Amino acid sequence: MKIIHILILLIVITLLSSNSTFSQTDSGTMPRIIEKDGRHALLVDGKPFFMLGGQAHNSSGWPGMLPNVWLSVKAMHANTLEIPIYWEQIEAQPGRFDFSLVDTLLMQAREHNIHLVLLWFATWKNGSNHYMPEWMKRDAVKYPNITGASGQPVDSPSPHTKAAMKADAKAFAAVMGHLKKADEQHTVLMVQVENEPGSWDSVRDYSEIANKLIAGPVPAELLKPEILKSLNRPSDAKGTWREVFGKDADEYFHAWSVASYIGYVAAAGKAEYPLPMYVNSALRDPLTNPPASTYESGGATDNVISIWKAAAPALDLAAPDIYLPGTEQELKVLELYARPDNPLFVPETGSSAEYAKFIYKVIAYGGIGFSPFGIDDNGQNAGEAGTAERLSAIAQEYAIINPMMRDLAKWGFEGKVKAVVERDDRAPQSIDLGKWQATVIFNSQEARVVQTGNRSISKAMIVQLGENEFILIGTLCRITFRPAGSDLGKAWQYLKVEEGNYENGIYKLLRIRNGDETDWGGPRFGSVPAVLHATLITR
Ligand code: DGJ
């Protein structure tokens, strides 16, 4: 063969092999989650991306409801819409799939330049089977619910029924296979598998088949020393569920059963198209270790995350839906879900100011997204003004963060962001910044002026750009600095405090803050977030 032929052959081989790397499963362009030093980034187009999300109401994924959904997304300055897709609609006839609503969502999201997180409402929706197709609901023998401790019916599907699990996996795989073909642009960033799975009203299934399983041995996957340790059990424990887990056996067994089922469904979808996938959870009080009978048992609550990890490796993360009533509980939840093996993502929370403040903490943890629930007006036609008013607390945060989102996502991933939120005691909080210590004083007097009642809503975020250089973002607080470490006690001053805004990733100066705007205890933040760029020196 002549040299020229060999060269042509080599070029053809290179082109063919590089062509295959342009397929949608290309790890360079697929949305994917990476981890470094226990922090995470969701890579979109190969770069860290923070989902400024909003979730539509449960029944708003229908074409006639979408105009108000997009109105809300726009009013919020969101970059991602979380929206349900429904098993009952997609597979109304067994084995016949209708992806028309999915296609409408893809098309409209692209028109609005918004990413999607699709929520697969299937076997479990808030613990019930209500989104199963009619043909399944009509066949309670083949697709049973669980049985309560006294034999009573419970409105929650059985995780022990292989027929339902296989049907769900088949339908979900069809959805993911369709997405692979229909979404070359990667409009969809992640998929939530089911919705708040588990069971209300019964800690587990007490059917004959479940009773038999729980009397058997704990599966080997759970008997690994690190998992047993995380569940406060001796590293060599083995035996039946009751022998290994004692009083927690019922809940742990149910968590294992639900997670195994969903892990199977997720794996079937991932085999078609490996987008990041997660499960969302209704929470328990993370501070008081309440009995499982008081919350939705079987879901990925903070005490059973390691069981979910072992049972459902196809899921990339367990995500908390934060609606708990107090700041202390929410902060604890964020701490418990931000684990090296679990990227922090808040797929549901309230849209009012007392919840909006937690986005600062999620960014600081190196999390990947935040999303208030129920952003559209659920058919009430609130109009543009009503929508903007309803979403104003979160909208003002997103308006500031969106144009600097890529930078913030990167800084969060690199561990450069620290954040504090006003706690229920409203006490000042300090942030260690190496050569400096910042103290954030929350301004509850101004909080009253903006009529927030008695809620603690203030927060501050500090990005450390250099030893003496910081970006400060916050509301209703004041940030003061003092030299720390070997510089403790030294005289110091602000070299410059700039105030401005990011526009398309570029910082635009509004003014230099000085005089009254930095003296008297450091820069103040009002009820609308500001972005300051501060440089400090010691003398
Ligand atoms: C949590 C669920 O996950 C959502 O789908 C919705 O039902 C909300 N609760 C309602 O507050």
PDB file of C-alpha atoms in Angstrom, residues 162-373:
ATOM      1  CA  LYS A 162     -42.103  -7.367  39.938  1.00  0.00           C
ATOM      2  CA  ALA A 163     -44.857  -6.773  37.362  1.00  0.00           C
ATOM      3  CA  ALA A 164     -45.153  -3.072  38.263  1.00  0.00           C
ATOM      4  CA  MET A 165     -41.399  -2.658  38.544  1.00  0.00           C
ATOM      5  CA  LYS A 166     -40.834  -4.118  35.095  1.00  0.00           C
ATOM      6  CA  ALA A 167     -43.660  -2.090  33.569  1.00  0.00           C
ATOM      7  CA  ASP A 168     -42.271   1.107  35.099  1.00  0.00           C
ATOM      8  CA  ALA A 169     -38.736   0.274  33.938  1.00  0.00           C
ATOM      9  CA  LYS A 170     -39.989  -0.445  30.430  1.00  0.00           C
ATOM     10  CA  ALA A 171     -41.886   2.826  30.197  1.00  0.00           C
ATOM     11  CA  PHE A 172     -39.043   4.843  31.721  1.00  0.00           C
ATOM     12  CA  ALA A 173     -36.541   3.233  29.343  1.00  0.00           C
ATOM     13  CA  ALA A 174     -38.833   4.206  26.465  1.00  0.00           C
ATOM     14  CA  VAL A 175     -38.880   7.816  27.721  1.00  0.00           C
ATOM     15  CA  MET A 176     -35.100   7.921  27.993  1.00  0.00           C
ATOM     16  CA  GLY A 177     -34.678   6.258  24.602  1.00  0.00           C
ATOM     17  CA  HIS A 178     -36.949   8.892  23.107  1.00  0.00           C
ATOM     18  CA  LEU A 179     -35.016  11.695  24.800  1.00  0.00           C
ATOM     19  CA  LYS A 180     -31.762  10.373  23.448  1.00  0.00           C
ATOM     20  CA  LYS A 181     -33.107  10.794  19.937  1.00  0.00           C
ATOM     21  CA  ALA A 182     -35.165  13.938  20.464  1.00  0.00           C
ATOM     22  CA  ASP A 183     -32.774  15.962  22.608  1.00  0.00           C
ATOM     23  CA  GLU A 184     -29.435  16.182  20.856  1.00  0.00           C
ATOM     24  CA  GLN A 185     -29.180  19.746  22.235  1.00  0.00           C
ATOM     25  CA  HIS A 186     -29.299  18.495  25.833  1.00  0.00           C
ATOM     26  CA  THR A 187     -32.172  20.739  26.779  1.00  0.00           C
ATOM     27  CA  VAL A 188     -32.888  18.205  29.530  1.00  0.00           C
ATOM     28  CA  LEU A 189     -30.204  18.294  32.211  1.00  0.00           C
ATOM     29  CA  MET A 190     -31.459  15.740  34.709  1.00  0.00           C
ATOM     30  CA  VAL A 191     -34.344  13.391  35.345  1.00  0.00           C
ATOM     31  CA  GLN A 192     -36.097  12.810  38.663  1.00  0.00           C
ATOM     32  CA  VAL A 193     -37.165   9.182  38.968  1.00  0.00           C
ATOM     33  CA  GLU A 194     -40.596   9.051  40.719  1.00  0.00           C
ATOM     34  CA  ASN A 195     -41.660  11.736  43.192  1.00  0.00           C
ATOM     35  CA  GLU A 196     -41.213  11.596  46.957  1.00  0.00           C
ATOM     36  CA  PRO A 197     -41.418   7.789  47.037  1.00  0.00           C
ATOM     37  CA  GLY A 198     -42.160   5.848  50.194  1.00  0.00           C
ATOM     38  CA  SER A 199     -45.337   5.381  52.208  1.00  0.00           C
ATOM     39  CA  TRP A 200     -47.387   7.583  54.440  1.00  0.00           C
ATOM     40  CA  ASP A 201     -49.613   5.762  56.945  1.00  0.00           C
ATOM     41  CA  SER A 202     -47.477   2.629  57.205  1.00  0.00           C
ATOM     42  CA  VAL A 203     -43.796   2.193  58.002  1.00  0.00           C
ATOM     43  CA  ARG A 204     -43.581  -0.759  55.609  1.00  0.00           C
ATOM     44  CA  ASP A 205     -45.537  -3.332  53.680  1.00  0.00           C
ATOM     45  CA  TYR A 206     -46.965  -6.016  55.985  1.00  0.00           C
ATOM     46  CA  SER A 207     -48.162  -8.309  53.192  1.00  0.00           C
ATOM     47  CA  GLU A 208     -47.287 -11.998  53.311  1.00  0.00           C
ATOM     48  CA  ILE A 209     -44.488 -11.611  50.781  1.00  0.00           C
ATOM     49  CA  ALA A 210     -42.977  -8.648  52.647  1.00  0.00           C
ATOM     50  CA  ASN A 211     -43.210 -10.444  56.008  1.00  0.00           C
ATOM     51  CA  LYS A 212     -41.318 -13.360  54.526  1.00  0.00           C
ATOM     52  CA  LEU A 213     -38.598 -11.119  53.094  1.00  0.00           C
ATOM     53  CA  ILE A 214     -38.042  -9.220  56.349  1.00  0.00           C
ATOM     54  CA  ALA A 215     -37.697 -12.501  58.219  1.00  0.00           C
ATOM     55  CA  GLY A 216     -34.874 -13.455  55.848  1.00  0.00           C
ATOM     56  CA  PRO A 217     -31.240 -12.296  55.831  1.00  0.00           C
ATOM     57  CA  VAL A 218     -30.184  -8.697  55.193  1.00  0.00           C
ATOM     58  CA  PRO A 219     -28.711  -8.523  51.647  1.00  0.00           C
ATOM     59  CA  ALA A 220     -24.905  -8.601  51.415  1.00  0.00           C
ATOM     60  CA  GLU A 221     -24.846  -5.119  49.794  1.00  0.00           C
ATOM     61  CA  LEU A 222     -25.934  -3.625  53.132  1.00  0.00           C
ATOM     62  CA  LEU A 223     -23.530  -5.628  55.277  1.00  0.00           C
ATOM     63  CA  LYS A 224     -20.457  -3.690  54.216  1.00  0.00           C
ATOM     64  CA  PRO A 225     -18.600  -2.161  57.197  1.00  0.00           C
ATOM     65  CA  GLU A 226     -18.894   1.446  55.978  1.00  0.00           C
ATOM     66  CA  ILE A 227     -22.653   1.119  55.436  1.00  0.00           C
ATOM     67  CA  LEU A 228     -23.212  -0.597  58.779  1.00  0.00           C
ATOM     68  CA  LYS A 229     -21.128   2.132  60.434  1.00  0.00           C
ATOM     69  CA  SER A 230     -23.265   4.859  58.849  1.00  0.00           C
ATOM     70  CA  LEU A 231     -26.320   3.066  60.253  1.00  0.00           C
ATOM     71  CA  ASN A 232     -24.747   2.824  63.740  1.00  0.00           C
ATOM     72  CA  ARG A 233     -24.387  -0.947  63.628  1.00  0.00           C
ATOM     73  CA  PRO A 234     -21.334  -3.124  64.412  1.00  0.00           C
ATOM     74  CA  SER A 235     -19.205  -3.673  61.308  1.00  0.00           C
ATOM     75  CA  ASP A 236     -19.610  -7.476  61.493  1.00  0.00           C
ATOM     76  CA  ALA A 237     -23.402  -7.506  62.020  1.00  0.00           C
ATOM     77  CA  LYS A 238     -25.375 -10.078  60.043  1.00  0.00           C
ATOM     78  CA  GLY A 239     -28.635 -12.006  60.246  1.00  0.00           C
ATOM     79  CA  THR A 240     -32.285 -11.109  59.669  1.00  0.00           C
ATOM     80  CA  TRP A 241     -33.438  -7.521  59.352  1.00  0.00           C
ATOM     81  CA  ARG A 242     -34.611  -7.517  62.951  1.00  0.00           C
ATOM     82  CA  GLU A 243     -31.344  -9.053  64.194  1.00  0.00           C
ATOM     83  CA  VAL A 244     -29.190  -6.509  62.380  1.00  0.00           C
ATOM     84  CA  PHE A 245     -31.303  -3.363  62.628  1.00  0.00           C
ATOM     85  CA  GLY A 246     -33.488  -3.905  65.728  1.00  0.00           C
ATOM     86  CA  LYS A 247     -36.188  -1.259  66.123  1.00  0.00           C
ATOM     87  CA  ASP A 248     -35.219   0.363  62.791  1.00  0.00           C
ATOM     88  CA  ALA A 249     -35.702  -2.874  60.840  1.00  0.00           C
ATOM     89  CA  ASP A 250     -39.165  -1.989  59.449  1.00  0.00           C
ATOM     90  CA  GLU A 251     -38.108   1.387  58.057  1.00  0.00           C
ATOM     91  CA  TYR A 252     -34.745   0.200  56.747  1.00  0.00           C
ATOM     92  CA  PHE A 253     -36.383  -2.782  55.060  1.00  0.00           C
ATOM     93  CA  HIS A 254     -38.932  -0.511  53.396  1.00  0.00           C
ATOM     94  CA  ALA A 255     -36.220   1.957  52.303  1.00  0.00           C
ATOM     95  CA  TRP A 256     -34.219  -0.912  50.828  1.00  0.00           C
ATOM     96  CA  SER A 257     -37.282  -2.293  49.017  1.00  0.00           C
ATOM     97  CA  VAL A 258     -38.421   1.059  47.563  1.00  0.00           C
ATOM     98  CA  ALA A 259     -34.856   2.047  46.630  1.00  0.00           C
ATOM     99  CA  SER A 260     -34.148  -1.308  44.949  1.00  0.00           C
ATOM    100  CA  TYR A 261     -37.281  -0.969  42.817  1.00  0.00           C
ATOM    101  CA  ILE A 262     -36.428   2.617  41.819  1.00  0.00           C
ATOM    102  CA  GLY A 263     -32.798   1.675  41.281  1.00  0.00           C
ATOM    103  CA  TYR A 264     -33.996  -0.929  38.794  1.00  0.00           C
ATOM    104  CA  VAL A 265     -36.180   1.616  36.976  1.00  0.00           C
ATOM    105  CA  ALA A 266     -33.376   4.205  36.911  1.00  0.00           C
ATOM    106  CA  ALA A 267     -30.847   1.668  35.610  1.00  0.00           C
ATOM    107  CA  ALA A 268     -33.187   0.716  32.768  1.00  0.00           C
ATOM    108  CA  GLY A 269     -33.462   4.404  31.799  1.00  0.00           C
ATOM    109  CA  LYS A 270     -29.735   5.007  32.135  1.00  0.00           C
ATOM    110  CA  ALA A 271     -28.966   2.055  29.882  1.00  0.00           C
ATOM    111  CA  GLU A 272     -30.850   3.954  27.165  1.00  0.00           C
ATOM    112  CA  TYR A 273     -29.512   7.420  27.861  1.00  0.00           C
ATOM    113  CA  PRO A 274     -27.288   8.161  30.870  1.00  0.00           C
ATOM    114  CA  LEU A 275     -28.439  11.581  32.039  1.00  0.00           C
ATOM    115  CA  PRO A 276     -27.903  12.415  35.724  1.00  0.00           C
ATOM    116  CA  MET A 277     -30.816  11.034  37.758  1.00  0.00           C
ATOM    117  CA  TYR A 278     -32.019  11.602  41.279  1.00  0.00           C
ATOM    118  CA  VAL A 279     -34.721  10.829  43.805  1.00  0.00           C
ATOM    119  CA  ASN A 280     -36.399  13.568  45.840  1.00  0.00           C
ATOM    120  CA  SER A 281     -37.472  13.079  49.422  1.00  0.00           C
ATOM    121  CA  ALA A 282     -40.130  14.237  51.834  1.00  0.00           C
ATOM    122  CA  LEU A 283     -38.099  14.934  54.948  1.00  0.00           C
ATOM    123  CA  ARG A 284     -38.154  14.019  58.587  1.00  0.00           C
ATOM    124  CA  ASP A 285     -37.082  16.415  61.305  1.00  0.00           C
ATOM    125  CA  PRO A 286     -33.287  16.008  61.128  1.00  0.00           C
ATOM    126  CA  LEU A 287     -32.763  17.227  64.692  1.00  0.00           C
ATOM    127  CA  THR A 288     -34.964  14.957  66.783  1.00  0.00           C
ATOM    128  CA  ASN A 289     -34.739  11.455  65.236  1.00  0.00           C
ATOM    129  CA  PRO A 290     -38.527  10.974  65.219  1.00  0.00           C
ATOM    130  CA  PRO A 291     -40.164   7.541  64.729  1.00  0.00           C
ATOM    131  CA  ALA A 292     -40.728   6.545  61.075  1.00  0.00           C
ATOM    132  CA  SER A 293     -44.475   6.399  61.689  1.00  0.00           C
ATOM    133  CA  THR A 294     -44.468  10.213  61.803  1.00  0.00           C
ATOM    134  CA  TYR A 295     -43.069  10.851  58.300  1.00  0.00           C
ATOM    135  CA  GLU A 296     -43.023   9.239  54.860  1.00  0.00           C
ATOM    136  CA  SER A 297     -41.208   5.962  55.489  1.00  0.00           C
ATOM    137  CA  GLY A 298     -39.058   4.342  52.800  1.00  0.00           C
ATOM    138  CA  GLY A 299     -37.969   7.553  51.063  1.00  0.00           C
ATOM    139  CA  ALA A 300     -34.384   8.792  51.076  1.00  0.00           C
ATOM    140  CA  THR A 301     -34.623  10.589  54.425  1.00  0.00           C
ATOM    141  CA  ASP A 302     -31.333  11.654  55.993  1.00  0.00           C
ATOM    142  CA  ASN A 303     -31.047   8.517  58.162  1.00  0.00           C
ATOM    143  CA  VAL A 304     -31.228   6.070  55.231  1.00  0.00           C
ATOM    144  CA  ILE A 305     -29.208   7.803  52.498  1.00  0.00           C
ATOM    145  CA  SER A 306     -26.573   5.070  52.661  1.00  0.00           C
ATOM    146  CA  ILE A 307     -29.258   2.387  52.161  1.00  0.00           C
ATOM    147  CA  TRP A 308     -30.439   4.225  49.037  1.00  0.00           C
ATOM    148  CA  LYS A 309     -26.875   4.523  47.760  1.00  0.00           C
ATOM    149  CA  ALA A 310     -26.347   0.782  48.122  1.00  0.00           C
ATOM    150  CA  ALA A 311     -29.714  -0.202  46.644  1.00  0.00           C
ATOM    151  CA  ALA A 312     -29.893   2.269  43.759  1.00  0.00           C
ATOM    152  CA  PRO A 313     -26.431   3.004  42.359  1.00  0.00           C
ATOM    153  CA  ALA A 314     -27.985   4.256  39.099  1.00  0.00           C
ATOM    154  CA  LEU A 315     -29.217   7.326  40.975  1.00  0.00           C
ATOM    155  CA  ASP A 316     -26.652  10.116  41.163  1.00  0.00           C
ATOM    156  CA  LEU A 317     -28.132  11.729  44.222  1.00  0.00           C
ATOM    157  CA  ALA A 318     -30.803  11.884  46.883  1.00  0.00           C
ATOM    158  CA  ALA A 319     -32.302  15.361  47.043  1.00  0.00           C
ATOM    159  CA  PRO A 320     -34.150  16.997  49.952  1.00  0.00           C
ATOM    160  CA  ASP A 321     -37.424  18.873  49.392  1.00  0.00           C
ATOM    161  CA  ILE A 322     -37.023  21.559  52.016  1.00  0.00           C
ATOM    162  CA  TYR A 323     -40.290  22.722  53.505  1.00  0.00           C
ATOM    163  CA  LEU A 324     -39.451  22.235  57.199  1.00  0.00           C
ATOM    164  CA  PRO A 325     -40.633  25.077  59.407  1.00  0.00           C
ATOM    165  CA  GLY A 326     -37.394  26.313  61.000  1.00  0.00           C
ATOM    166  CA  THR A 327     -34.034  27.619  59.813  1.00  0.00           C
ATOM    167  CA  GLU A 328     -32.139  25.269  62.129  1.00  0.00           C
ATOM    168  CA  GLN A 329     -33.823  22.216  60.608  1.00  0.00           C
ATOM    169  CA  GLU A 330     -33.227  23.346  57.039  1.00  0.00           C
ATOM    170  CA  LEU A 331     -29.565  24.068  57.733  1.00  0.00           C
ATOM    171  CA  LYS A 332     -29.150  20.614  59.240  1.00  0.00           C
ATOM    172  CA  VAL A 333     -30.813  19.025  56.217  1.00  0.00           C
ATOM    173  CA  LEU A 334     -28.430  20.804  53.831  1.00  0.00           C
ATOM    174  CA  GLU A 335     -25.477  19.663  55.913  1.00  0.00           C
ATOM    175  CA  LEU A 336     -26.693  16.040  55.922  1.00  0.00           C
ATOM    176  CA  TYR A 337     -27.355  15.833  52.169  1.00  0.00           C
ATOM    177  CA  ALA A 338     -24.150  17.641  51.073  1.00  0.00           C
ATOM    178  CA  ARG A 339     -21.925  14.570  51.217  1.00  0.00           C
ATOM    179  CA  PRO A 340     -18.887  13.665  49.140  1.00  0.00           C
ATOM    180  CA  ASP A 341     -20.993  10.844  47.661  1.00  0.00           C
ATOM    181  CA  ASN A 342     -24.106  13.017  47.291  1.00  0.00           C
ATOM    182  CA  PRO A 343     -24.208  16.280  45.329  1.00  0.00           C
ATOM    183  CA  LEU A 344     -26.468  18.824  47.008  1.00  0.00           C
ATOM    184  CA  PHE A 345     -29.555  19.741  44.987  1.00  0.00           C
ATOM    185  CA  VAL A 346     -32.772  21.248  46.371  1.00  0.00           C
ATOM    186  CA  PRO A 347     -35.453  20.329  43.796  1.00  0.00           C
ATOM    187  CA  GLU A 348     -38.331  21.696  45.876  1.00  0.00           C
ATOM    188  CA  THR A 349     -38.763  24.423  48.444  1.00  0.00           C
ATOM    189  CA  GLY A 350     -41.007  27.412  49.077  1.00  0.00           C
ATOM    190  CA  SER A 351     -40.668  30.536  46.951  1.00  0.00           C
ATOM    191  CA  SER A 352     -40.936  33.028  49.816  1.00  0.00           C
ATOM    192  CA  ALA A 353     -37.973  34.886  51.312  1.00  0.00           C
ATOM    193  CA  GLU A 354     -37.555  32.573  54.304  1.00  0.00           C
ATOM    194  CA  TYR A 355     -36.701  29.731  51.887  1.00  0.00           C
ATOM    195  CA  ALA A 356     -34.951  31.812  49.195  1.00  0.00           C
ATOM    196  CA  LYS A 357     -32.085  32.517  51.593  1.00  0.00           C
ATOM    197  CA  PHE A 358     -30.956  28.875  51.463  1.00  0.00           C
ATOM    198  CA  ILE A 359     -29.783  29.180  47.861  1.00  0.00           C
ATOM    199  CA  TYR A 360     -26.685  30.942  49.236  1.00  0.00           C
ATOM    200  CA  LYS A 361     -25.865  27.890  51.350  1.00  0.00           C
ATOM    201  CA  VAL A 362     -26.418  25.469  48.462  1.00  0.00           C
ATOM    202  CA  ILE A 363     -23.958  27.428  46.299  1.00  0.00           C
ATOM    203  CA  ALA A 364     -21.465  27.532  49.166  1.00  0.00           C
ATOM    204  CA  TYR A 365     -21.698  23.751  49.653  1.00  0.00           C
ATOM    205  CA  GLY A 366     -20.709  23.281  46.001  1.00  0.00           C
ATOM    206  CA  GLY A 367     -24.283  22.175  45.212  1.00  0.00           C
ATOM    207  CA  ILE A 368     -25.796  22.015  41.734  1.00  0.00           C
ATOM    208  CA  GLY A 369     -29.219  23.648  41.889  1.00  0.00           C
ATOM    209  CA  PHE A 370     -32.179  25.118  43.740  1.00  0.00           C
ATOM    210  CA  SER A 371     -35.829  25.205  42.784  1.00  0.00           C
ATOM    211  CA  PRO A 372     -38.951  26.553  44.492  1.00  0.00           C
ATOM    212  CA  PHE A 373     -42.112  24.518  43.920  1.00  0.00           C
TER     213      PHE A 373
END
